[in-house]
JSON list of C-alpha atoms in Angstrom, two decimals:
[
{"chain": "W", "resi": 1, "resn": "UNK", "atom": "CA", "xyz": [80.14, 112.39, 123.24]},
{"chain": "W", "resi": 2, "resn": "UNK", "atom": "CA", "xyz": [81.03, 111.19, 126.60]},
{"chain": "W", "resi": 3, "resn": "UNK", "atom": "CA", "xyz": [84.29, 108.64, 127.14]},
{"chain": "W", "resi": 4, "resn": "UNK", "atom": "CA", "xyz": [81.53, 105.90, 128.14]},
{"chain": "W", "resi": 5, "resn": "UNK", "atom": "CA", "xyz": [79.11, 106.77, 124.57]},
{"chain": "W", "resi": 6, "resn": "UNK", "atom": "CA", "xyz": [82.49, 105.73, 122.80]},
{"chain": "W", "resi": 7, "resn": "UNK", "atom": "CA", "xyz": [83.23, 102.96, 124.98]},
{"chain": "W", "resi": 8, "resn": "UNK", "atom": "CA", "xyz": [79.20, 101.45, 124.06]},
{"chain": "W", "resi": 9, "resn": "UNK", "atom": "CA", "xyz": [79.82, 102.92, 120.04]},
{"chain": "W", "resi": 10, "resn": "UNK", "atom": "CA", "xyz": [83.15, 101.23, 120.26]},
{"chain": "W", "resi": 11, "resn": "UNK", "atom": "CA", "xyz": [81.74, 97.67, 120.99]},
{"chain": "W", "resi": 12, "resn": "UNK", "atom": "CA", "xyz": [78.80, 98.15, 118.78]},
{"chain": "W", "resi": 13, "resn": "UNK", "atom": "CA", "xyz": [81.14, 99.10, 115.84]},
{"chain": "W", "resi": 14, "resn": "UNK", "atom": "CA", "xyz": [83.56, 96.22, 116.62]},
{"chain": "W", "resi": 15, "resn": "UNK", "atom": "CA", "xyz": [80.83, 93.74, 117.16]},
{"chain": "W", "resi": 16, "resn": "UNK", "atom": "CA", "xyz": [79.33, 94.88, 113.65]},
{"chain": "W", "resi": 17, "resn": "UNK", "atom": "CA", "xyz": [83.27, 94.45, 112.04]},
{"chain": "W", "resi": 18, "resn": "UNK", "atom": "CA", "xyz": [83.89, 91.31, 114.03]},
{"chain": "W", "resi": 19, "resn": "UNK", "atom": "CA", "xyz": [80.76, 89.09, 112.48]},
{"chain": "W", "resi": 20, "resn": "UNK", "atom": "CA", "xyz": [79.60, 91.15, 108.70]},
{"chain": "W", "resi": 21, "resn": "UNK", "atom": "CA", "xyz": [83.17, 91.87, 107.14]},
{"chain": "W", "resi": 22, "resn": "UNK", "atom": "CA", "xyz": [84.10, 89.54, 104.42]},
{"chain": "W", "resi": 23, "resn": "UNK", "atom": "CA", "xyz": [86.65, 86.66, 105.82]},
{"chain": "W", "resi": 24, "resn": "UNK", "atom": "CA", "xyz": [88.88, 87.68, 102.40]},
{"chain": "W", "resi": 25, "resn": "UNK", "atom": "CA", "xyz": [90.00, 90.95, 103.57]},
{"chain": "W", "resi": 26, "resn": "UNK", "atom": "CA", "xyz": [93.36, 90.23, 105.26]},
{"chain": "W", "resi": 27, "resn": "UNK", "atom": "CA", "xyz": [94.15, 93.60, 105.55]},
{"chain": "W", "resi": 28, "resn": "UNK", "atom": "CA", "xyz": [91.22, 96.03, 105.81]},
{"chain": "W", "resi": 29, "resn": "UNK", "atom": "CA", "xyz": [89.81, 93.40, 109.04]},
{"chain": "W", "resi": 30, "resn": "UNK", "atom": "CA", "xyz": [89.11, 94.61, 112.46]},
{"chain": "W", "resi": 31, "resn": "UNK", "atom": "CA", "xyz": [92.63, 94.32, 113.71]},
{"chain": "W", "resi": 32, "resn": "UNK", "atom": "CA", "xyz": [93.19, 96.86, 110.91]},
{"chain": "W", "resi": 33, "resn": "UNK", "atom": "CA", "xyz": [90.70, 99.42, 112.62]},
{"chain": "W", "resi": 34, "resn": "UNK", "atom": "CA", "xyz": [91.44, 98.80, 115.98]},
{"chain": "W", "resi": 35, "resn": "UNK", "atom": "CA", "xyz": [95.46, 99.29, 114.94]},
{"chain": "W", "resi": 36, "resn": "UNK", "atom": "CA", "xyz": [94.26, 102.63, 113.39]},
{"chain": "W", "resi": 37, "resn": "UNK", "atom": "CA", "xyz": [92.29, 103.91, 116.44]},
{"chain": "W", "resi": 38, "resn": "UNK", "atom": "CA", "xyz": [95.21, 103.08, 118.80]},
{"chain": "W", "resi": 39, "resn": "UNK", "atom": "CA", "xyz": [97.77, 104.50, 116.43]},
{"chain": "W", "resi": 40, "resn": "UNK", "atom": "CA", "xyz": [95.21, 107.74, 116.22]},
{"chain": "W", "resi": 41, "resn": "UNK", "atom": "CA", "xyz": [95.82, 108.14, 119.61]},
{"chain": "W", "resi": 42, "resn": "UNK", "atom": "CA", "xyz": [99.19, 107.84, 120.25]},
{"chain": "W", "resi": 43, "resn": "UNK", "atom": "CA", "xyz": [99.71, 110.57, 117.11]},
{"chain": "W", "resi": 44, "resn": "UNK", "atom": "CA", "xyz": [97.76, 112.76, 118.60]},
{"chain": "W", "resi": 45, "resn": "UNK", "atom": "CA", "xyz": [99.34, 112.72, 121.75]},
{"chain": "W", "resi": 46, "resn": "UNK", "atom": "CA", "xyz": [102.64, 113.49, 120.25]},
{"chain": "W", "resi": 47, "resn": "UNK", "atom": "CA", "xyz": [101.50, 115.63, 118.12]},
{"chain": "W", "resi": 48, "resn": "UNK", "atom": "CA", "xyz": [100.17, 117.96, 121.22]},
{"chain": "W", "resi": 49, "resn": "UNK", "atom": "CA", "xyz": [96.27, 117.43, 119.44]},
{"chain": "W", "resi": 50, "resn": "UNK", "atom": "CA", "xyz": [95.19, 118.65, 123.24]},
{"chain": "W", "resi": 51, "resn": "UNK", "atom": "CA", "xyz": [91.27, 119.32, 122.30]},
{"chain": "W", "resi": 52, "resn": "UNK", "atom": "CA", "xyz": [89.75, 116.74, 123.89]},
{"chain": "W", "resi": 53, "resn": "UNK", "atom": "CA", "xyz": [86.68, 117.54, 121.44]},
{"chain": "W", "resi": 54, "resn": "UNK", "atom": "CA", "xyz": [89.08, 117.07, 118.41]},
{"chain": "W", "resi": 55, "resn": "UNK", "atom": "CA", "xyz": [90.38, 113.90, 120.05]},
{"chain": "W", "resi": 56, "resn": "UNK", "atom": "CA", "xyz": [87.56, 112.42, 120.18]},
{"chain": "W", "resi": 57, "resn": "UNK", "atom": "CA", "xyz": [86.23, 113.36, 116.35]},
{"chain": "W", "resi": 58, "resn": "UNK", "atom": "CA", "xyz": [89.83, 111.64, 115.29]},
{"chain": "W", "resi": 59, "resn": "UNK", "atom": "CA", "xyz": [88.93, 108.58, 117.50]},
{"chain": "W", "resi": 60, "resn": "UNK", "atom": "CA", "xyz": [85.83, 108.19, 116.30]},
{"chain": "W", "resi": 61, "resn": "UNK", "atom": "CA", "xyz": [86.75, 108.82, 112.67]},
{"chain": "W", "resi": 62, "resn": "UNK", "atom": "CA", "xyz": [89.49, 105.74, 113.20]},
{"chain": "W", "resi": 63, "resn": "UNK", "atom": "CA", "xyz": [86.82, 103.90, 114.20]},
{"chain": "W", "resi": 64, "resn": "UNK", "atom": "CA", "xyz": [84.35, 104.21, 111.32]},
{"chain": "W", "resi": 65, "resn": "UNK", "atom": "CA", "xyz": [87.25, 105.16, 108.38]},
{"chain": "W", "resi": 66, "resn": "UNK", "atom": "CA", "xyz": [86.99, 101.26, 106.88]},
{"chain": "W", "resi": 67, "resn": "UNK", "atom": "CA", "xyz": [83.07, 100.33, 108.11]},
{"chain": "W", "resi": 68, "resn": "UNK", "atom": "CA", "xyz": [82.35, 100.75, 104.26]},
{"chain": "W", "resi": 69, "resn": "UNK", "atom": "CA", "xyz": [83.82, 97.86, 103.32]},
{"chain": "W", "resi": 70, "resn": "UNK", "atom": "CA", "xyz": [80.73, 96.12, 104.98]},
{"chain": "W", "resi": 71, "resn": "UNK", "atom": "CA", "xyz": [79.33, 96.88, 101.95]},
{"chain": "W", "resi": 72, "resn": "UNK", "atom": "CA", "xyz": [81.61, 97.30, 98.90]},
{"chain": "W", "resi": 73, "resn": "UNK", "atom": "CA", "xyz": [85.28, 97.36, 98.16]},
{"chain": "W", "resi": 74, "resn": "UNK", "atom": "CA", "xyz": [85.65, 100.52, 95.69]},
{"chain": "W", "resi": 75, "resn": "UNK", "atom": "CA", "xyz": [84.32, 104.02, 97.14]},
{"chain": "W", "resi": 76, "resn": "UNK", "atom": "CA", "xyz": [84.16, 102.27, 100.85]},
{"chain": "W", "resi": 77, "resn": "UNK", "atom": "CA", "xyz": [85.29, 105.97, 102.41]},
{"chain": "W", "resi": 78, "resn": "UNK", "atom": "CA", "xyz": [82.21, 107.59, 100.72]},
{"chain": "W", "resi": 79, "resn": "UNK", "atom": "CA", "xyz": [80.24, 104.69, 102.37]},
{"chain": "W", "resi": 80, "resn": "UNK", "atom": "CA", "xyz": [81.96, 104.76, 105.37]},
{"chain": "W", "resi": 81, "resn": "UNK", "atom": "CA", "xyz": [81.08, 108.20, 105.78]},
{"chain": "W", "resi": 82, "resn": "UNK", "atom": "CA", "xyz": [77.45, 107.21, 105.19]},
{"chain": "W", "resi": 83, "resn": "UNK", "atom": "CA", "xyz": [77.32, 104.43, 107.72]},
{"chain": "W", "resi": 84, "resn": "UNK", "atom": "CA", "xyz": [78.77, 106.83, 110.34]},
{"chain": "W", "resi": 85, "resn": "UNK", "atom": "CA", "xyz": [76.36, 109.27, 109.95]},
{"chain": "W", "resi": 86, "resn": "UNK", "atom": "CA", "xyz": [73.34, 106.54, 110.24]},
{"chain": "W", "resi": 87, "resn": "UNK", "atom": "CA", "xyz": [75.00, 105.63, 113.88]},
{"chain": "W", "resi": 88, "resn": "UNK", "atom": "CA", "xyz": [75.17, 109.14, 114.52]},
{"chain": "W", "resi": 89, "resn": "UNK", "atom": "CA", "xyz": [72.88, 112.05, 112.84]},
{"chain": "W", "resi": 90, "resn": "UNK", "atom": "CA", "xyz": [70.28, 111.59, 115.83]},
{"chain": "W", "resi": 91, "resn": "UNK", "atom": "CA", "xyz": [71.16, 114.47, 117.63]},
{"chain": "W", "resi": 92, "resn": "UNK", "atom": "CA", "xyz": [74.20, 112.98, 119.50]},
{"chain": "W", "resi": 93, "resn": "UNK", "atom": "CA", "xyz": [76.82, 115.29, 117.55]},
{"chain": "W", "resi": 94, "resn": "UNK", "atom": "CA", "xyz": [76.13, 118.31, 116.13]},
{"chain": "W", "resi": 95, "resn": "UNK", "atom": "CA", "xyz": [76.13, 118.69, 112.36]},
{"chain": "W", "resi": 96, "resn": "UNK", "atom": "CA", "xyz": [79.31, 120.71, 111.68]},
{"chain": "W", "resi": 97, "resn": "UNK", "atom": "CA", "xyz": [81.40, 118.07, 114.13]},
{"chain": "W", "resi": 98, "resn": "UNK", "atom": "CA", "xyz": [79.76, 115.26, 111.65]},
{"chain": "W", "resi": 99, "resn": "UNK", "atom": "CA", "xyz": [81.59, 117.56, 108.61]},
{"chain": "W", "resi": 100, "resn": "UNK", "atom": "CA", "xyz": [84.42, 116.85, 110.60]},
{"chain": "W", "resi": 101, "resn": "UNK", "atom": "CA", "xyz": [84.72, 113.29, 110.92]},
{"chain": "W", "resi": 102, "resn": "UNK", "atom": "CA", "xyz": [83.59, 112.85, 107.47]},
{"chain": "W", "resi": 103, "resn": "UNK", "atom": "CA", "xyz": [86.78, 115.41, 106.27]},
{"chain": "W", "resi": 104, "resn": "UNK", "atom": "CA", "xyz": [88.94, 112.68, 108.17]},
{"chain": "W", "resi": 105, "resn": "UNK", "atom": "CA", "xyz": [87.73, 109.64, 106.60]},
{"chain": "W", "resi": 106, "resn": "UNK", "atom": "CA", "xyz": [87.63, 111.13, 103.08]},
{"chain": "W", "resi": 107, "resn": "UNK", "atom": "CA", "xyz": [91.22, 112.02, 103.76]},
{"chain": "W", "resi": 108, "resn": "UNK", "atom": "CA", "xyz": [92.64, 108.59, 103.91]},
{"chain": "W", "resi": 109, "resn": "UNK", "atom": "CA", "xyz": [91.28, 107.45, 100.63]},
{"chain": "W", "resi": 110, "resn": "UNK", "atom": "CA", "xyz": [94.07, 107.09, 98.36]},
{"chain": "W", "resi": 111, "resn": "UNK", "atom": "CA", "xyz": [96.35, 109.74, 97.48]},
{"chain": "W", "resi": 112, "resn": "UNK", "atom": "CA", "xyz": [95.48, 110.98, 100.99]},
{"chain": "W", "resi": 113, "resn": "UNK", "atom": "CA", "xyz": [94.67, 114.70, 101.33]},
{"chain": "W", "resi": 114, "resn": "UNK", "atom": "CA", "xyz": [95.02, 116.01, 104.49]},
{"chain": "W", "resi": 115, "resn": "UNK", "atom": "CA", "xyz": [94.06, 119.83, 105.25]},
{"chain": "W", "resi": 116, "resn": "UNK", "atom": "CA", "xyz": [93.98, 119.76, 109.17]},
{"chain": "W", "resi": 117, "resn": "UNK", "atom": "CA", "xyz": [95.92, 118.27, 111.90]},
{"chain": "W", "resi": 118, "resn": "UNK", "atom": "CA", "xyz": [93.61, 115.83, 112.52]},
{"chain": "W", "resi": 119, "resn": "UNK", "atom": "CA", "xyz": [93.10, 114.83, 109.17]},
{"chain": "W", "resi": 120, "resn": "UNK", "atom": "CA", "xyz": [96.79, 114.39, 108.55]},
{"chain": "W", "resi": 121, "resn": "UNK", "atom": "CA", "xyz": [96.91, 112.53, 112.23]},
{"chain": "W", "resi": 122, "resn": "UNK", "atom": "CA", "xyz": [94.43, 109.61, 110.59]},
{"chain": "W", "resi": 123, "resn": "UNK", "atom": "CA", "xyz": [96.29, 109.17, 107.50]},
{"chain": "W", "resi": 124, "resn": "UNK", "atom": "CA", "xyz": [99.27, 108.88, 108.98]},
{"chain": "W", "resi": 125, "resn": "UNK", "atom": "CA", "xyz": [97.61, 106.49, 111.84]},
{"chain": "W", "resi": 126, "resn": "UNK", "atom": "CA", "xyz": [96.14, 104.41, 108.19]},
{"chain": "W", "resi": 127, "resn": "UNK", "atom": "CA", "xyz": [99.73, 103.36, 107.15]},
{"chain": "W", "resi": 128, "resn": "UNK", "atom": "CA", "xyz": [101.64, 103.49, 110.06]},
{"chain": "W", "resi": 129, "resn": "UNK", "atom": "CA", "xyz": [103.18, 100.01, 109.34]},
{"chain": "W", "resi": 130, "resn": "UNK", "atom": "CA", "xyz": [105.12, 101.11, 106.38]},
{"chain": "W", "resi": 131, "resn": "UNK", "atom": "CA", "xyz": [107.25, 102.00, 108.85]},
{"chain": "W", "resi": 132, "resn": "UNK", "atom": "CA", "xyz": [107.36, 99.52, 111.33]},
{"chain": "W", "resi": 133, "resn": "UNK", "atom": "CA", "xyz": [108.21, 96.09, 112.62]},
{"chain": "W", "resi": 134, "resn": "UNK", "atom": "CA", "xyz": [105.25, 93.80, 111.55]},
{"chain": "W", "resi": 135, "resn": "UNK", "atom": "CA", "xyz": [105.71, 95.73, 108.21]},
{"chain": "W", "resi": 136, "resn": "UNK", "atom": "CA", "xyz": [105.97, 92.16, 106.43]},
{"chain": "W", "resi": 137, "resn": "UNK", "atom": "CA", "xyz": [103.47, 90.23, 107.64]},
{"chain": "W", "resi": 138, "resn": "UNK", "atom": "CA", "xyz": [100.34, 92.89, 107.20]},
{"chain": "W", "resi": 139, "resn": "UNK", "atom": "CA", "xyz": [101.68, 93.66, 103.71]},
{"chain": "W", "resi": 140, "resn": "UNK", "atom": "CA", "xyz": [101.52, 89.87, 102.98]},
{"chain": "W", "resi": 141, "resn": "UNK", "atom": "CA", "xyz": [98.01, 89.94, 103.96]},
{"chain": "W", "resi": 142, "resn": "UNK", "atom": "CA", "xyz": [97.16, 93.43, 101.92]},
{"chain": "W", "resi": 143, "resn": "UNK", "atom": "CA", "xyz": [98.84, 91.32, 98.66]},
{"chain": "W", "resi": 144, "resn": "UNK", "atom": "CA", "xyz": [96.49, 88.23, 99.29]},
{"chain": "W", "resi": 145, "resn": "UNK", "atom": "CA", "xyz": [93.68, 90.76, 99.80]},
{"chain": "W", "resi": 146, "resn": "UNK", "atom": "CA", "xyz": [94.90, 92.38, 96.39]},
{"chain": "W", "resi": 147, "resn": "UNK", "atom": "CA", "xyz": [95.25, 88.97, 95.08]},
{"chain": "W", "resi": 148, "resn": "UNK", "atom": "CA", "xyz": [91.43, 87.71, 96.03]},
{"chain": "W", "resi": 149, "resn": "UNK", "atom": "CA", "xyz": [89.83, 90.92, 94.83]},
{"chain": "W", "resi": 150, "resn": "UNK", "atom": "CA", "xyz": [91.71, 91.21, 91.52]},
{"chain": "W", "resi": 151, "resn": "UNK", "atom": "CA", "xyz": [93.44, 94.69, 92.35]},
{"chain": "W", "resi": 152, "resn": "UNK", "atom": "CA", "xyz": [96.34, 92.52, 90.92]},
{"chain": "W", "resi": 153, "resn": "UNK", "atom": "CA", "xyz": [96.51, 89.61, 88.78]},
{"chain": "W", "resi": 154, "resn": "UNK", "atom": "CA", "xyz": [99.69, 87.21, 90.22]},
{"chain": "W", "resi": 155, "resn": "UNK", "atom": "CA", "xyz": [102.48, 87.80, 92.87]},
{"chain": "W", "resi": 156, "resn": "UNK", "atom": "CA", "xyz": [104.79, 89.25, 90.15]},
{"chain": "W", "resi": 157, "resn": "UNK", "atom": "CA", "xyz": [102.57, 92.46, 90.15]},
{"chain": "W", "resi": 158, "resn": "UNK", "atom": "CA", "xyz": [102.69, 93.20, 93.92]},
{"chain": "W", "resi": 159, "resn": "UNK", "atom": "CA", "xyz": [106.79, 94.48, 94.41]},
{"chain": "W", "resi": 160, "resn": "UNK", "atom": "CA", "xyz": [106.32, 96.88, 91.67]},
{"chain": "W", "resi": 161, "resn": "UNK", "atom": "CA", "xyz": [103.24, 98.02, 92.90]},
{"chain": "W", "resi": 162, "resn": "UNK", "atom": "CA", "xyz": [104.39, 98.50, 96.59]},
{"chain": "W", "resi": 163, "resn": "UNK", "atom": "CA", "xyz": [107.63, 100.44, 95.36]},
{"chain": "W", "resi": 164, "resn": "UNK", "atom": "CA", "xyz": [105.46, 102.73, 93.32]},
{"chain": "W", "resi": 165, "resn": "UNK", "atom": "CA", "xyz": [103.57, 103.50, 96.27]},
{"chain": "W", "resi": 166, "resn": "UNK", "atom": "CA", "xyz": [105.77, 103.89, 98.42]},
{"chain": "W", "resi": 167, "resn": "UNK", "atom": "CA", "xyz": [107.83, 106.14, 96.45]},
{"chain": "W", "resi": 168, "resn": "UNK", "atom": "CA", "xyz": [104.95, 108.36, 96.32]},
{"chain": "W", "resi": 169, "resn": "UNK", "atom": "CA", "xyz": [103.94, 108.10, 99.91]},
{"chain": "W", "resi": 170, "resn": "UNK", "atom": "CA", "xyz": [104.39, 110.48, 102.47]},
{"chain": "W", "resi": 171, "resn": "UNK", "atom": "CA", "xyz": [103.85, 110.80, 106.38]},
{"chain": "W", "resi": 172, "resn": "UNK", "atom": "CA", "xyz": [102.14, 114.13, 107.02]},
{"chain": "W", "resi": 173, "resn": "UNK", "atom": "CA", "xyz": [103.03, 114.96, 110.93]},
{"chain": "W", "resi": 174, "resn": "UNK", "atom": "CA", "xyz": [106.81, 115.61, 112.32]},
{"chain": "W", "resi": 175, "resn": "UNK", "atom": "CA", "xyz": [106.05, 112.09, 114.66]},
{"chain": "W", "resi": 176, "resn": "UNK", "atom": "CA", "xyz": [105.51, 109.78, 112.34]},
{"chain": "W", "resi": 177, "resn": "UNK", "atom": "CA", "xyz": [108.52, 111.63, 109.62]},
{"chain": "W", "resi": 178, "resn": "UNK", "atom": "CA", "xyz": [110.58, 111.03, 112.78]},
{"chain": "W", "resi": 179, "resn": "UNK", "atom": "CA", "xyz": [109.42, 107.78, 114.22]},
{"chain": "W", "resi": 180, "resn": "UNK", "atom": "CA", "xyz": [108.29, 105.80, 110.96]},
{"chain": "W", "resi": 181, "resn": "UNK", "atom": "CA", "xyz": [110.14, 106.79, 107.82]},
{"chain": "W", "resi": 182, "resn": "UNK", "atom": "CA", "xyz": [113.57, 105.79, 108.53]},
{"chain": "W", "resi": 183, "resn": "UNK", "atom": "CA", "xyz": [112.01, 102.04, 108.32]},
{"chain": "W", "resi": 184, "resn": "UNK", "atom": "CA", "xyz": [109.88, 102.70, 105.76]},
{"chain": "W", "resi": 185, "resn": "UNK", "atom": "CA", "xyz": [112.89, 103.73, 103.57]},
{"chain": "W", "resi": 186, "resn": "UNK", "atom": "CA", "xyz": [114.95, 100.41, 104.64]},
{"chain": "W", "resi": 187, "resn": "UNK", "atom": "CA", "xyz": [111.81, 98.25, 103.38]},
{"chain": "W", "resi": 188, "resn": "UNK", "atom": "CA", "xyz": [111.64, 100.48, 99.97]},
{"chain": "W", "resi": 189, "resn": "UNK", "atom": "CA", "xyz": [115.52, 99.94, 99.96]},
{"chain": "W", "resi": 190, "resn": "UNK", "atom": "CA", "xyz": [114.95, 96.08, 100.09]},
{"chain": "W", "resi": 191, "resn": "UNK", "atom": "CA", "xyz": [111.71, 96.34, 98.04]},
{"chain": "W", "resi": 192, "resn": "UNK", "atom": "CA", "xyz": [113.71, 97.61, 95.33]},
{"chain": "W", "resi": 193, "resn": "UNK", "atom": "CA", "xyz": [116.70, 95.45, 95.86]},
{"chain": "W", "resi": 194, "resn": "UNK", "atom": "CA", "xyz": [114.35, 92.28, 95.71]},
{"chain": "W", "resi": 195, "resn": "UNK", "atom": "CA", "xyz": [113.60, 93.58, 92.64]},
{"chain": "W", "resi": 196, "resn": "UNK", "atom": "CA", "xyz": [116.91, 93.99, 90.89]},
{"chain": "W", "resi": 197, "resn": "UNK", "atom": "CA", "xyz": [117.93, 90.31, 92.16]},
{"chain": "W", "resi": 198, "resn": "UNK", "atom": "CA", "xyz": [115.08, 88.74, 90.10]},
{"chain": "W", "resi": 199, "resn": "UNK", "atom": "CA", "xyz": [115.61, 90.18, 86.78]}
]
């Protein structure tokens, strides 16, 4: 796939994001995908990912990882998988490149599983705000997400739930270990301090 075929994919995809996902999810949105994509790429780079063939399975991976929740909420990776190979089983990529991109989004359902660079380049591109800056205000909108689709049943649920998973979190490549989990483990250090001071 040429730079331009993404470019005319990438529109499509965001176009399709941008009017059919449901106005509820505050996290998994299109700022979400288009966060993943760019933080795909800059990964990548510093991870020395140089196949421009591989970068452009990752990219295009980011791109359709969270399509399935067009559709449903539960299982949207296995339908995500199934919506990227509608766009593009016609000839356009070959088969085992497909295989691929469908090992990358499978890899960032939850506990992620990476088994290749690039697979462990996407997961770590998935939660890459753990460990940064606008850390609080996307995990506010994951909680009211949480909140409006009953993964939890009232605010008190959502700090012990967070801790938990970030205590069982990990980043997969040396970048985002070096660059992201000193400020993930400040937030799970206030997490948990929150905590304590509401018993």
């Amino acid at each position: 796939m040429t730079e331009s075929d993404f470019q005319v994919l990438k529109e499509e995809i965001v176009s399709l994001l941008k009017t059919g996902l449901d106005r509820r999810l505050t996290y998994h949105n299109l700022e979400h995908t288009l966060d993943v994509l760019q933080q795909s790429e800059r990964i990548a780079a510093l991870e020395k990912l140089s196949d421009p063939r591989q970068v452009m399975l990752l990219r295009i991976a980011a791109l359709f990882h969270d399509t399935g929740f067009l559709y449903t909420y539960k299982g949207h990776e296995e339908k995500s998988c199934e919506i990227m190979e509608s766009y593009l089983n016609h000839g356009s990529i070959p088969n085992a490149d497909l295989e691929v991109i469908k090992g990358m989004i499978m890899a960032t359902k939850i506990p992620q599983s990476p088994k290749t660079l690039a697979e462990a380049i996407i997961c770590d591109a998935d939660l890459d705000y753990l460990g940064r800056d606008d850390f609080p205000p996307i995990s506010n909108g994951l909680k009211q997400e949480f909140l409006v689709f009953g993964v939890i049943k009232d605010e008190k649920d959502w700090d012990p739930l967070q801790i938990g998973f970030f205590e069982k979190h990990q980043y997969f490549t040396i970048s985002s270990r070096n660059i992201r989990q000193p400020r993930k483990m400040e937030y799970l250090s206030l997490l948990k301090t929150r905590g304590s001071n509401s018993l």
